[in-house]
Amino acid sequence: VQLQAYGGGLVQPGGSLRLSCAASGSMFSINGMGWYRHPPGNQRELVATITSAGATNYIDSVKGRFTISRDNAKNTVYLQMNNLKPEDTAVYYCNVQARPSFYQPARDYWGQGTLVTVSS
């Protein structure tokens, strides 16, 4: 399973960006999907998750500003980020829990990271 993330960039405070992450390769099923971020000088943190049934969860600092969604037909997870703040600056990583085959348990897969910089 390979993950390709894109959509990062430089944006001014108050702006918006949409991150996408597509899973490809041989896989039996995808369970949860999510986004993590690694701010400069801080530890990586979970930003948002979405289950296969569509239930979502967010860290408090992004609630009301970020929206996670998924397209199961495209094996893709999205993160719509609105009203961005300088403290949102980080490398964002997508995460997918997937079963490579019927005979194998689910495991974590990670995208390569995409940089989001919020600055005026």
Tab-separated table of C-alpha atoms in Angstrom:
chain	number	residue	atom	x	y	z
A	1	VAL	CA	0.000	0.000	0.000
A	2	GLN	CA	1.375	3.406	-0.966
A	3	LEU	CA	0.074	6.770	0.148
A	4	GLN	CA	0.517	9.944	-1.880
A	5	ALA	CA	-0.258	13.188	-0.087
A	6	TYR	CA	-0.454	16.609	-1.687
A	7	GLY	CA	-2.016	20.019	-1.265
A	8	GLY	CA	0.348	21.760	1.120
A	9	GLY	CA	1.836	25.171	0.551
A	10	LEU	CA	2.204	28.705	1.805
A	11	VAL	CA	-0.947	30.523	2.858
A	12	GLN	CA	-1.688	33.720	4.744
A	13	PRO	CA	-3.410	33.641	8.125
A	14	GLY	CA	-7.146	33.243	7.628
A	15	GLY	CA	-6.648	31.389	4.370
A	16	SER	CA	-7.613	27.869	3.365
A	17	LEU	CA	-5.940	24.766	2.020
A	18	ARG	CA	-7.181	21.309	1.147
A	19	LEU	CA	-4.947	18.307	1.674
A	20	SER	CA	-5.531	15.042	-0.146
A	21	CYS	CA	-4.052	11.602	0.358
A	22	ALA	CA	-4.693	8.708	-2.002
A	23	ALA	CA	-3.964	5.095	-1.136
A	24	SER	CA	-2.940	2.758	-3.928
A	25	GLY	CA	-1.601	-0.732	-4.365
A	26	SER	CA	-2.834	-4.100	-3.285
A	27	MET	CA	-5.145	-3.917	-0.282
A	28	PHE	CA	-8.069	-5.919	1.005
A	29	SER	CA	-9.731	-3.152	3.003
A	30	ILE	CA	-9.175	0.241	4.575
A	31	ASN	CA	-10.355	0.920	8.111
A	32	GLY	CA	-9.566	4.254	9.751
A	33	MET	CA	-7.910	7.172	8.000
A	34	GLY	CA	-6.417	10.276	9.522
A	35	TRP	CA	-4.071	13.221	9.479
A	36	TYR	CA	-1.186	13.954	11.824
A	37	ARG	CA	1.102	16.949	11.897
A	38	HIS	CA	4.593	17.683	13.112
A	39	PRO	CA	5.048	21.345	13.993
A	40	PRO	CA	8.601	22.711	14.075
A	41	GLY	CA	10.145	22.141	17.496
A	42	ASN	CA	7.219	20.082	18.755
A	43	GLN	CA	6.113	16.500	18.779
A	44	ARG	CA	3.902	14.963	16.138
A	45	GLU	CA	0.229	15.197	17.038
A	46	LEU	CA	-2.984	13.683	15.793
A	47	VAL	CA	-5.129	16.239	13.964
A	48	ALA	CA	-8.211	14.354	12.816
A	49	THR	CA	-9.472	10.853	12.160
A	50	ILE	CA	-12.361	9.318	10.272
A	51	THR	CA	-13.628	5.757	10.569
A	52	SER	CA	-14.839	3.579	7.735
A	53	ALA	CA	-18.370	4.476	8.818
A	54	GLY	CA	-17.624	8.196	8.606
A	55	ALA	CA	-17.345	9.052	12.293
A	56	THR	CA	-14.861	11.884	12.826
A	57	ASN	CA	-12.681	13.125	15.650
A	58	TYR	CA	-10.571	16.298	15.935
A	59	ILE	CA	-8.100	17.830	18.324
A	60	ASP	CA	-9.569	20.831	20.100
A	61	SER	CA	-7.354	23.388	18.391
A	62	VAL	CA	-8.793	22.660	14.927
A	63	LYS	CA	-12.440	22.041	15.765
A	64	GLY	CA	-14.694	24.289	13.716
A	65	ARG	CA	-11.891	25.084	11.269
A	66	PHE	CA	-10.792	21.735	9.816
A	67	THR	CA	-12.955	19.066	8.216
A	68	ILE	CA	-11.819	15.541	7.469
A	69	SER	CA	-13.627	13.478	4.868
A	70	ARG	CA	-13.028	10.404	2.744
A	71	ASP	CA	-13.994	8.990	-0.613
A	72	ASN	CA	-14.046	5.221	-0.232
A	73	ALA	CA	-14.385	4.659	-3.972
A	74	LYS	CA	-11.124	6.530	-4.526
A	75	ASN	CA	-9.377	5.327	-1.333
A	76	THR	CA	-8.713	8.968	-0.569
A	77	VAL	CA	-8.845	11.041	2.592
A	78	TYR	CA	-9.104	14.823	2.608
A	79	LEU	CA	-8.456	17.569	5.132
A	80	GLN	CA	-10.146	20.890	4.441
A	81	MET	CA	-8.407	23.547	6.498
A	82	ASN	CA	-10.067	26.934	6.880
A	83	ASN	CA	-9.180	30.021	8.886
A	84	LEU	CA	-5.607	28.846	9.110
A	85	LYS	CA	-3.401	30.207	11.866
A	86	PRO	CA	0.395	30.455	12.125
A	87	GLU	CA	0.331	27.715	14.763
A	88	ASP	CA	-1.052	25.341	12.136
A	89	THR	CA	2.323	25.463	10.407
A	90	ALA	CA	3.634	21.902	10.256
A	91	VAL	CA	4.404	18.941	8.068
A	92	TYR	CA	1.137	17.067	7.674
A	93	TYR	CA	1.119	13.284	7.314
A	94	CYS	CA	-1.757	11.076	6.293
A	95	ASN	CA	-2.283	7.760	8.001
A	96	VAL	CA	-4.310	4.764	6.903
A	97	GLN	CA	-5.068	1.536	8.704
A	98	ALA	CA	-5.422	-1.082	6.004
A	99	ARG	CA	-5.392	-4.822	5.566
A	100	PRO	CA	-2.995	-5.745	2.756
A	101	SER	CA	-4.879	-8.993	2.139
A	102	PHE	CA	-7.651	-11.117	3.632
A	103	TYR	CA	-5.057	-13.187	5.458
A	104	GLN	CA	-3.190	-10.273	7.038
A	105	PRO	CA	-4.226	-8.007	9.920
A	106	ALA	CA	-4.625	-4.276	9.547
A	107	ARG	CA	-1.501	-2.163	9.923
A	108	ASP	CA	-0.557	1.484	9.705
A	109	TYR	CA	0.626	3.113	6.511
A	110	TRP	CA	2.002	6.648	6.251
A	111	GLY	CA	2.224	9.232	3.512
A	112	GLN	CA	5.394	11.159	2.794
A	113	GLY	CA	4.300	14.407	4.447
A	114	THR	CA	3.298	17.716	2.945
A	115	LEU	CA	4.396	21.072	4.360
A	116	VAL	CA	1.819	23.664	5.340
A	117	THR	CA	3.164	27.112	6.160
A	118	VAL	CA	0.852	29.804	7.475
A	119	SER	CA	2.547	33.174	7.384
A	120	SER	CA	1.977	36.727	6.269
